[in-house]
Amino acid sequence: MKRIVLYIAKNNRKRITVLFLLSFISGITVPFITSYESELVNAVTSLLGMDVSVIDLVPIVTMLAFLYLLSYLIPNFIQYQEGLLYPDLDRLVKEPLISNVENRKYEILEDPLFIDKWNRIMDKMDDKLKELLPTVFGLTTTSISVFGMLIYVLKESREIALLYSLILIALFYESKKAANALYTLNKQFTSTERRIMYMNNITNKKEYIQERKIFNYTPFVNTKRIDFMYKERIEQKNIDFKFAFLSALVEASGYIATIIVMIIMFSQLKANSITIGFFIAFSRATLTLNNTMQYKVKNKLDIIAQQRIFWSEFWELVNTEKTEINKDFILPQVPFRSLEFRNVSFSYPNGTEVLKDISFKIESDKHYALVGENGCGKSTIVKLILGFYEPTKGKILLNGKSIQRYSQESLTKYFSVVFQDFAQYAVTFKENITLGNIVDKEVYDDTVLSVGLAAVKNKLPYRDDTILGRIENTGVDLSGGEWQKAAMARALCKQGEFVILDEPTASMDPIAESNMYSQFNSLMRNRGTIFISHRLASATLADKIFVIKDKKVCESGTHQELINQRGYYYIMFNMQKKWYWKESM
C-alpha cells in the first residue's frame, strides 16, 4: 500500500501535500478542544467561587468556537479535494495495468490463477480507489488526534496515558489480524464468484434464451450455483470464526478499557491528582476516543490491512512476466517473403501435445489452406505464427529468421487475422472496424462494400455512427454472419501483408459464404492468405493445401492433386460432398 500511495503522491505532489497538511490540522484540533474544554470547566468552577470574572471566559469560549468550526469545515474540504482527485487516480492506476495486458505472454492470460487474480483486482478496483485516500487521510487525522490526546493525558496522568497506549497497540494488532482473515475470506471466494457469475450469465444472457426455454434447465443451473456456494462456505468456516472472534475481541477491548480508565480517573479525582475540568473534559473525550478507536481507528486499520494486500496483488499483476523480446528484433521494414515451420512441436503447460515435428512453408502472394479434424491443432498453428506461443521444439522462420527475434508489434504488422472466436464490440459500426485506428476513407468504404456490409450499414439509423450491440438503449444488434463480416473488414482494413482466416464463414449463411468465395481474390487484394476451415469447399480456393493429421502434415498439394492421391483429404472431401448432396435432395 505504501508503494501505491507514494506512486500517487509522486504524480500529485501539491494536492497530496495540501491534503496531508489539512489532515494534520484536523487531527490536532481534537486534543486542543479537549484542553480548552477542560480549561472552560475549571474556569466555570472558579467563577462559581468568585475567583474569576465572566470576561475571563471570553478567550476560552472564542478559541473553542474557532476549533469547533475547524473540526467541521476541514473534513468537508478534505472530502471535496479527494473527490476532485479521484478521476486522476483512476487514470494513473488503471492505465498502466490495462496497457500491460497486451505485453503479457499469451499462456499467462489463459492461466486460471491469473484470470482469478485479474478478476479480483478489476472487480474491486473502483471501490479500493474510492476508499484509498479517505482511509489514508482519515487515519492520519485520527492518529494525530489520538497521539495528541496521549500527550495531553500524559501531562495529567502517566497511568492513564500508558493504559491507552497499550490499548492502541492491542487494537492495531487485533485489527490487522481480523483484516487479514477477512481478505483471505474474500480472496478464496474469487473462483466461486467467477463460477456463480458464469451461472448467472447462463440464466440471463440472450444467447442462452432459446435453449433455456426448450430444456428448462434453470432449476439445474440454480442447483449448481448453490452447490458452488455451499462447498465454498464449508471451507470458509474456520476463517469466518476467526474473523468474528477477532472483531468481537477488538470491540470488547475498547469498552473494557474505557471502564478501567473511568475508574482510575475517579480515584485520582478524589485524591485531587487531577482537576474537575480534566475529569469532565477527558471523560467526554474518553468516550469519543473509544468510539473513534472502535469505528474509525479499527475501521481504518481493517481497510488499510485489506488495501495493503490488495495493492500487493495489484503490483504483482502489473509486474507479471511480459513477452521477452530480443534486442536484435527485426522491424518490418522488408516485405513478407516466407514463413516456415521446421520440425515444430508444441505442448500446452499441462503436458497435452498438440503438434509433433510439423513442417511446412508458405510464401507471399499465395493462398494456403490448413484442413483437418476439429482439435488437430490448426488454431494452435495460428497462435504460434502470431507469437502467442513459443514452440516446445523446432523453429519457426519468418523471412529466414527465427520468429522469436521479431517483436509482437512487428508480427502484428505482417499479419491480419480473422479469429474463429471473433469479438463483438459495443461501439459504433465504424469503430467496430477501425478500433480507433486511422484508416483511409477510400480503403474503409471499399472494404465495407467488398465484405458485403454496405447494405447493412445503409439500413442502420445513424449509419457509421450507430452503436452496435445491446449495451446501449439505442444499440442495434447484427446477425452472426454480419458480425463475422465486420471482423473480416476489421482484419482487411489493418492492411497486413498476409491474411489469416480462421473459420471465416462459420457464422455465415450458404449464400453469404458462396458470395465470399466468389469474391475471394478481390477481397484479398493479391495478399497471401492462410485459410483454416473444416468446410473443405473453401480449400478449393487455395494454391496449396496442408492436411493436418496425427499432429503433423500428412498430405499437401492442390485440391486436384490431393483428390488424385485418394488419401485422407479425398476421404474427407467425399464425405462432406455426400452431406451437401443429401441436403440438396
Coordinates of N, CA and C in Angstrom, one line a residue, residues 192-371:
T192 N -15.1 -19.0 -6.8 CA -16.6 -19.3 -6.6 C -17.4 -18.2 -7.3
E193 N -17.0 -16.9 -7.1 CA -17.7 -15.8 -7.7 C -17.7 -15.9 -9.2
R194 N -16.5 -16.3 -9.7 CA -16.4 -16.5 -11.2 C -17.4 -17.5 -11.7
R195 N -17.5 -18.6 -11.0 CA -18.4 -19.7 -11.4 C -19.9 -19.2 -11.3
I196 N -20.1 -18.5 -10.2 CA -21.5 -18.1 -10.0 C -21.9 -17.0 -11.1
M197 N -20.9 -16.2 -11.4 CA -21.2 -15.2 -12.5 C -21.5 -15.9 -13.8
Y198 N -20.7 -17.0 -14.0 CA -21.0 -17.7 -15.3 C -22.4 -18.3 -15.2
M199 N -22.8 -18.9 -14.1 CA -24.1 -19.4 -14.0 C -25.2 -18.3 -14.2
N200 N -24.9 -17.1 -13.6 CA -25.8 -16.0 -13.8 C -26.0 -15.7 -15.3
N201 N -24.8 -15.7 -16.0 CA -24.9 -15.4 -17.4 C -25.8 -16.4 -18.2
I202 N -25.7 -17.6 -17.8 CA -26.5 -18.7 -18.4 C -28.0 -18.4 -18.3
T203 N -28.3 -17.8 -17.1 CA -29.7 -17.6 -16.9 C -30.3 -16.2 -17.4
N204 N -29.3 -15.3 -17.8 CA -29.9 -14.0 -18.3 C -29.4 -13.5 -19.6
K205 N -28.3 -14.2 -20.2 CA -27.8 -13.7 -21.5 C -28.7 -14.2 -22.6
K206 N -28.8 -13.4 -23.7 CA -29.8 -13.7 -24.7 C -29.4 -15.0 -25.5
E207 N -28.0 -15.3 -25.6 CA -27.7 -16.4 -26.4 C -28.1 -17.7 -25.8
Y208 N -28.5 -17.7 -24.5 CA -28.9 -18.9 -23.9 C -30.5 -19.0 -23.8
I209 N -31.2 -18.0 -24.2 CA -32.6 -17.9 -24.0 C -33.3 -19.1 -24.7
Q210 N -33.0 -19.4 -25.9 CA -33.8 -20.4 -26.7 C -33.6 -21.8 -26.0
E211 N -32.3 -22.2 -25.7 CA -32.1 -23.5 -25.1 C -32.7 -23.6 -23.7
R212 N -32.6 -22.4 -23.0 CA -33.2 -22.4 -21.6 C -34.7 -22.7 -21.7
K213 N -35.4 -22.1 -22.7 CA -36.8 -22.3 -22.8 C -37.1 -23.8 -23.2
I214 N -36.3 -24.3 -24.1 CA -36.5 -25.7 -24.6 C -36.2 -26.7 -23.6
F215 N -35.1 -26.6 -22.9 CA -34.6 -27.6 -22.0 C -35.0 -27.4 -20.5
N216 N -35.5 -26.1 -20.3 CA -36.0 -25.8 -18.9 C -34.9 -26.1 -17.9
Y217 N -33.7 -25.6 -18.1 CA -32.6 -26.0 -17.2 C -32.3 -25.1 -16.1
T218 N -33.2 -24.1 -15.9 CA -33.0 -23.1 -14.8 C -32.8 -23.8 -13.4
P219 N -33.7 -24.8 -13.0 CA -33.5 -25.4 -11.7 C -32.1 -26.1 -11.6
F220 N -31.7 -26.7 -12.8 CA -30.4 -27.4 -12.8 C -29.3 -26.4 -12.5
V221 N -29.3 -25.2 -13.2 CA -28.3 -24.2 -13.0 C -28.3 -23.6 -11.6
N222 N -29.5 -23.4 -11.0 CA -29.6 -22.9 -9.6 C -29.0 -23.9 -8.7
T223 N -29.2 -25.2 -8.9 CA -28.7 -26.2 -8.0 C -27.1 -26.2 -8.1
K224 N -26.6 -26.0 -9.3 CA -25.1 -25.9 -9.5 C -24.6 -24.7 -8.7
R225 N -25.3 -23.5 -8.8 CA -24.8 -22.3 -8.2 C -24.8 -22.5 -6.7
I226 N -25.9 -23.1 -6.1 CA -26.0 -23.3 -4.7 C -24.9 -24.3 -4.2
D227 N -24.6 -25.3 -5.0 CA -23.5 -26.3 -4.7 C -22.2 -25.6 -4.6
F228 N -21.9 -24.7 -5.5 CA -20.7 -23.9 -5.5 C -20.6 -23.1 -4.2
M229 N -21.6 -22.4 -3.9 CA -21.6 -21.6 -2.7 C -21.5 -22.4 -1.4
Y230 N -22.2 -23.5 -1.3 CA -22.2 -24.3 -0.1 C -20.8 -24.9 0.1
K231 N -20.2 -25.5 -1.0 CA -18.9 -26.0 -0.9 C -17.9 -25.0 -0.4
E232 N -17.9 -23.8 -0.9 CA -17.0 -22.8 -0.5 C -17.2 -22.4 0.9
R233 N -18.5 -22.3 1.3 CA -18.8 -21.9 2.7 C -18.3 -22.9 3.7
I234 N -18.4 -24.2 3.4 CA -17.9 -25.2 4.3 C -16.4 -25.0 4.5
E235 N -15.7 -24.7 3.4 CA -14.2 -24.5 3.5 C -13.9 -23.2 4.3
Q236 N -14.8 -22.3 4.4 CA -14.5 -21.0 5.0 C -14.9 -20.9 6.5
K237 N -15.5 -21.9 7.0 CA -16.0 -21.8 8.4 C -14.9 -21.4 9.4
N238 N -13.7 -21.9 9.3 CA -12.7 -21.6 10.2 C -12.3 -20.1 10.1
I239 N -12.2 -19.6 8.9 CA -11.9 -18.2 8.6 C -13.0 -17.3 9.2
D240 N -14.2 -17.7 8.9 CA -15.4 -16.9 9.4 C -15.3 -16.8 10.9
F241 N -15.0 -17.9 11.6 CA -15.0 -17.9 13.1 C -13.8 -17.0 13.6
K242 N -12.7 -17.2 12.9 CA -11.5 -16.4 13.3 C -11.8 -14.9 13.2
F243 N -12.4 -14.5 12.0 CA -12.7 -13.1 11.8 C -13.7 -12.6 12.8
A244 N -14.8 -13.3 13.1 CA -15.8 -12.9 14.0 C -15.2 -12.8 15.4
F245 N -14.4 -13.7 15.8 CA -13.8 -13.7 17.2 C -12.9 -12.5 17.3
L246 N -12.0 -12.2 16.4 CA -11.1 -11.1 16.5 C -11.8 -9.8 16.5
S247 N -12.9 -9.7 15.6 CA -13.6 -8.4 15.6 C -14.3 -8.2 16.9
A248 N -14.9 -9.2 17.5 CA -15.5 -9.1 18.8 C -14.5 -8.7 19.9
L249 N -13.3 -9.3 19.8 CA -12.3 -9.0 20.8 C -11.9 -7.5 20.7
V250 N -11.8 -7.0 19.5 CA -11.4 -5.6 19.3 C -12.4 -4.7 20.0
E251 N -13.7 -5.0 19.7 CA -14.8 -4.1 20.2 C -14.8 -4.2 21.8
A252 N -14.7 -5.4 22.3 CA -14.8 -5.6 23.8 C -13.6 -4.9 24.5
S253 N -12.4 -5.0 23.8 CA -11.3 -4.4 24.5 C -11.4 -2.9 24.7
G254 N -12.0 -2.2 23.7 CA -12.2 -0.8 23.9 C -13.1 -0.4 25.0
Y255 N -14.2 -1.1 25.1 CA -15.2 -0.8 26.1 C -14.7 -1.1 27.5
I256 N -14.0 -2.2 27.6 CA -13.4 -2.6 28.9 C -12.4 -1.6 29.4
A257 N -11.6 -1.2 28.4 CA -10.5 -0.2 28.7 C -11.1 1.1 29.1
T258 N -12.2 1.5 28.5 CA -12.9 2.8 28.9 C -13.4 2.7 30.3
I259 N -14.0 1.6 30.7 CA -14.4 1.5 32.1 C -13.3 1.6 33.1
I260 N -12.2 0.9 32.7 CA -11.0 0.9 33.6 C -10.4 2.3 33.7
V261 N -10.4 3.1 32.6 CA -9.9 4.4 32.7 C -10.8 5.3 33.5
M262 N -12.1 5.2 33.4 CA -13.0 6.0 34.2 C -12.8 5.7 35.7
I263 N -12.6 4.4 36.1 CA -12.3 4.1 37.5 C -11.1 4.7 38.0
I264 N -10.0 4.6 37.2 CA -8.7 5.2 37.6 C -8.9 6.7 37.7
M265 N -9.5 7.4 36.8 CA -9.7 8.8 36.8 C -10.5 9.3 38.1
F266 N -11.6 8.5 38.4 CA -12.4 8.8 39.5 C -11.6 8.8 40.8
S267 N -10.7 7.7 40.9 CA -9.9 7.6 42.1 C -8.9 8.8 42.2
Q268 N -8.3 9.2 41.0 CA -7.4 10.3 41.0 C -8.1 11.6 41.3
L269 N -9.3 11.7 40.9 CA -10.1 13.0 41.2 C -10.3 13.1 42.7
K270 N -10.6 12.0 43.4 CA -10.9 12.0 44.8 C -9.6 12.4 45.6
A271 N -8.4 11.9 45.0 CA -7.2 12.2 45.6 C -6.6 13.6 45.2
N272 N -7.4 14.4 44.4 CA -7.0 15.7 43.9 C -5.8 15.6 43.0
S273 N -5.5 14.4 42.4 CA -4.4 14.3 41.4 C -4.7 15.0 40.1
I274 N -6.0 15.1 39.8 CA -6.5 15.7 38.6 C -7.6 16.7 38.9
T275 N -7.8 17.7 38.0 CA -8.8 18.7 38.3 C -10.1 18.2 37.8
I276 N -11.2 18.9 38.3 CA -12.5 18.5 37.9 C -12.7 18.8 36.4
G277 N -12.1 19.9 35.9 CA -12.1 20.2 34.5 C -11.6 19.1 33.6
F278 N -10.4 18.6 34.0 CA -9.8 17.5 33.3 C -10.7 16.3 33.3
F279 N -11.2 16.0 34.5 CA -12.1 14.8 34.7 C -13.3 14.8 33.7
I280 N -14.0 16.0 33.7 CA -15.2 16.1 32.9 C -14.8 16.1 31.4
A281 N -13.8 16.9 31.1 CA -13.4 17.0 29.6 C -12.8 15.7 29.1
F282 N -12.0 15.1 29.9 CA -11.4 13.9 29.5 C -12.4 12.7 29.5
S283 N -13.3 12.7 30.4 CA -14.4 11.7 30.4 C -15.1 11.7 29.1
R284 N -15.5 12.9 28.7 CA -16.2 13.0 27.4 C -15.3 12.6 26.2
A285 N -14.0 13.1 26.4 CA -13.0 12.7 25.3 C -12.7 11.2 25.3
T286 N -12.8 10.6 26.5 CA -12.5 9.1 26.6 C -13.6 8.4 25.8
L287 N -14.9 8.8 26.0 CA -15.9 8.1 25.3 C -15.8 8.4 23.8
T288 N -15.4 9.6 23.4 CA -15.2 10.0 22.0 C -14.1 9.2 21.4
L289 N -13.0 9.1 22.2 CA -11.8 8.4 21.8 C -12.1 6.9 21.6
N290 N -12.9 6.3 22.5 CA -13.2 4.9 22.4 C -14.0 4.7 21.1
N291 N -15.0 5.5 20.9 CA -15.8 5.4 19.7 C -14.9 5.6 18.5
T292 N -14.0 6.5 18.6 CA -13.1 6.8 17.5 C -12.2 5.5 17.2
M293 N -11.7 4.9 18.2 CA -10.9 3.7 18.0 C -11.8 2.5 17.5
Q294 N -13.0 2.5 18.0 CA -13.9 1.4 17.6 C -14.4 1.5 16.1
Y295 N -14.8 2.7 15.8 CA -15.4 2.9 14.5 C -14.5 3.7 13.5
K296 N -13.5 4.3 13.9 CA -12.6 4.9 13.0 C -11.2 4.2 12.9
V297 N -10.5 4.2 14.0 CA -9.2 3.5 14.0 C -9.3 2.1 13.6
K298 N -10.2 1.3 14.2 CA -10.4 -0.1 13.9 C -10.8 -0.2 12.4
N299 N -11.8 0.6 12.0 CA -12.3 0.5 10.6 C -11.2 0.9 9.6
K300 N -10.4 1.9 10.0 CA -9.4 2.3 9.1 C -8.3 1.3 9.0
L301 N -7.9 0.7 10.2 CA -6.9 -0.4 10.2 C -7.4 -1.6 9.4
D302 N -8.7 -1.9 9.5 CA -9.2 -3.0 8.8 C -9.1 -2.8 7.3
I303 N -9.5 -1.5 6.9 CA -9.4 -1.2 5.5 C -8.0 -1.1 5.0
I304 N -7.1 -0.6 5.8 CA -5.7 -0.5 5.3 C -5.1 -1.9 5.2
A305 N -5.4 -2.8 6.1 CA -4.8 -4.1 6.0 C -5.3 -4.8 4.7
Q306 N -6.6 -4.6 4.4 CA -7.1 -5.1 3.2 C -6.5 -4.4 2.0
Q307 N -6.4 -3.1 2.1 CA -5.8 -2.3 1.0 C -4.3 -2.8 0.7
R308 N -3.6 -3.0 1.8 CA -2.2 -3.4 1.7 C -2.1 -4.7 0.9
I309 N -3.0 -5.7 1.2 CA -2.9 -7.0 0.5 C -3.4 -6.8 -0.9
F310 N -4.5 -6.0 -1.1 CA -5.0 -5.7 -2.4 C -3.9 -5.1 -3.4
W311 N -3.2 -4.0 -2.9 CA -2.3 -3.4 -3.7 C -1.0 -4.2 -3.9
S312 N -0.7 -5.1 -3.0 CA 0.4 -6.0 -3.2 C 0.1 -6.9 -4.4
E313 N -1.2 -7.4 -4.5 CA -1.6 -8.2 -5.6 C -1.6 -7.4 -6.9
F314 N -2.0 -6.1 -6.7 CA -2.0 -5.2 -7.9 C -0.6 -5.1 -8.5
W315 N 0.4 -4.9 -7.7 CA 1.8 -4.8 -8.2 C 2.3 -6.1 -8.7
E316 N 1.8 -7.2 -8.1 CA 2.2 -8.5 -8.7 C 1.6 -8.6 -10.1
L317 N 0.4 -8.1 -10.3 CA -0.2 -8.2 -11.6 C 0.5 -7.3 -12.6
V318 N 0.8 -6.1 -12.2 CA 1.5 -5.1 -13.0 C 2.8 -5.7 -13.5
N319 N 3.5 -6.4 -12.6 CA 4.8 -6.9 -12.8 C 4.9 -8.3 -13.3
T320 N 3.7 -8.9 -13.7 CA 3.6 -10.2 -14.3 C 4.5 -10.3 -15.5
E321 N 5.1 -11.5 -15.6 CA 6.1 -11.7 -16.7 C 5.5 -11.3 -18.0
K322 N 6.3 -10.5 -18.8 CA 5.9 -10.0 -20.1 C 6.7 -10.7 -21.2
T323 N 6.2 -10.6 -22.4 CA 6.9 -11.2 -23.5 C 8.3 -10.7 -23.6
E324 N 9.2 -11.6 -23.6 CA 10.6 -11.3 -23.8 C 11.0 -11.0 -25.2
I325 N 11.6 -9.9 -25.5 CA 11.9 -9.5 -26.9 C 13.4 -9.4 -27.0
N326 N 14.0 -10.1 -28.0 CA 15.4 -10.0 -28.2 C 15.8 -8.6 -28.7
K327 N 16.9 -8.0 -28.2 CA 17.2 -6.7 -28.6 C 17.6 -6.6 -30.0
D328 N 17.8 -7.7 -30.7 CA 18.1 -7.7 -32.1 C 16.9 -7.9 -33.0
F329 N 15.7 -7.7 -32.4 CA 14.5 -8.0 -33.1 C 14.4 -7.1 -34.4
I330 N 13.8 -7.7 -35.4 CA 13.8 -7.1 -36.7 C 12.5 -6.3 -37.0
L331 N 12.6 -5.1 -37.3 CA 11.4 -4.3 -37.6 C 10.9 -4.6 -39.0
P332 N 9.6 -4.5 -39.2 CA 9.0 -4.9 -40.5 C 9.3 -3.9 -41.6
Q333 N 10.6 -3.8 -41.9 CA 11.0 -2.8 -43.0 C 11.1 -3.5 -44.3
V334 N 11.1 -4.8 -44.3 CA 11.2 -5.6 -45.6 C 9.9 -6.3 -45.8
P335 N 9.5 -6.5 -47.1 CA 8.2 -7.1 -47.3 C 8.2 -8.6 -46.9
F336 N 7.0 -9.1 -46.6 CA 6.9 -10.5 -46.3 C 7.3 -11.4 -47.4
R337 N 8.2 -12.4 -47.2 CA 8.6 -13.3 -48.3 C 8.2 -14.7 -48.0
S338 N 8.4 -15.2 -46.8 CA 8.1 -16.6 -46.5 C 7.9 -16.8 -45.0
L339 N 7.2 -17.9 -44.6 CA 7.1 -18.3 -43.3 C 7.3 -19.8 -43.3
E340 N 8.1 -20.4 -42.4 CA 8.4 -21.8 -42.5 C 8.3 -22.4 -41.1
F341 N 7.6 -23.5 -40.9 CA 7.6 -24.3 -39.7 C 8.6 -25.5 -40.0
R342 N 9.6 -25.6 -39.2 CA 10.7 -26.6 -39.4 C 10.7 -27.5 -38.2
N343 N 10.1 -28.7 -38.3 CA 10.1 -29.7 -37.2 C 9.6 -29.1 -35.9
V344 N 8.5 -28.4 -36.0 CA 7.9 -27.7 -34.8 C 7.0 -28.7 -34.0
S345 N 7.2 -28.7 -32.7 CA 6.4 -29.4 -31.8 C 5.9 -28.4 -30.8
F346 N 4.7 -28.7 -30.3 CA 4.1 -27.8 -29.2 C 3.2 -28.6 -28.3
S347 N 3.5 -28.3 -27.0 CA 2.6 -28.9 -25.9 C 2.2 -27.8 -25.0
Y348 N 1.0 -27.9 -24.5 CA 0.4 -26.9 -23.5 C 1.1 -27.1 -22.2
P349 N 1.0 -26.1 -21.3 CA 1.7 -26.3 -20.0 C 1.2 -27.5 -19.2
N350 N 0.0 -28.0 -19.5 CA -0.5 -29.2 -18.7 C 0.1 -30.5 -19.3
G351 N 0.9 -30.3 -20.4 CA 1.6 -31.5 -21.0 C 0.9 -32.1 -22.2
T352 N -0.3 -31.5 -22.6 CA -1.0 -32.0 -23.7 C -0.3 -31.6 -25.0
E353 N 0.2 -32.6 -25.8 CA 0.9 -32.4 -27.0 C -0.1 -32.2 -28.2
V354 N 0.1 -31.1 -28.9 CA -0.9 -30.7 -30.0 C -0.2 -30.9 -31.3
L355 N 1.1 -30.5 -31.4 CA 1.8 -30.7 -32.7 C 3.1 -31.4 -32.5
K356 N 3.5 -32.2 -33.5 CA 4.7 -33.0 -33.3 C 5.5 -33.0 -34.6
D357 N 6.6 -32.4 -34.6 CA 7.5 -32.4 -35.8 C 6.8 -32.0 -37.0
I358 N 6.0 -30.9 -37.0 CA 5.3 -30.5 -38.1 C 6.1 -29.5 -39.0
S359 N 6.1 -29.7 -40.3 CA 6.9 -28.9 -41.2 C 6.0 -28.5 -42.4
F360 N 6.1 -27.2 -42.8 CA 5.5 -26.7 -44.0 C 6.1 -25.3 -44.2
K361 N 5.9 -24.8 -45.5 CA 6.4 -23.5 -45.8 C 5.3 -22.7 -46.7
I362 N 5.1 -21.5 -46.3 CA 4.2 -20.6 -47.1 C 5.0 -19.4 -47.6
E363 N 4.6 -18.9 -48.8 CA 5.3 -17.8 -49.4 C 4.3 -16.7 -49.7
S364 N 4.8 -15.5 -50.0 CA 4.0 -14.3 -50.2 C 3.1 -14.5 -51.5
D365 N 2.0 -13.7 -51.4 CA 1.1 -13.6 -52.6 C 0.4 -15.0 -53.0
K366 N 0.5 -16.0 -52.1 CA -0.2 -17.2 -52.5 C -1.2 -17.6 -51.4
H367 N -2.1 -18.4 -51.8 CA -3.2 -18.8 -50.9 C -3.0 -20.2 -50.4
Y368 N -3.1 -20.4 -49.1 CA -2.9 -21.8 -48.5 C -4.1 -22.1 -47.6
A369 N -4.4 -23.4 -47.5 CA -5.4 -23.9 -46.6 C -4.9 -24.9 -45.7
L370 N -5.3 -24.8 -44.4 CA -5.0 -25.8 -43.4 C -6.3 -26.5 -43.1
V371 N -6.3 -27.8 -43.3 CA -7.6 -28.6 -43.1 C -7.3 -29.8 -42.2

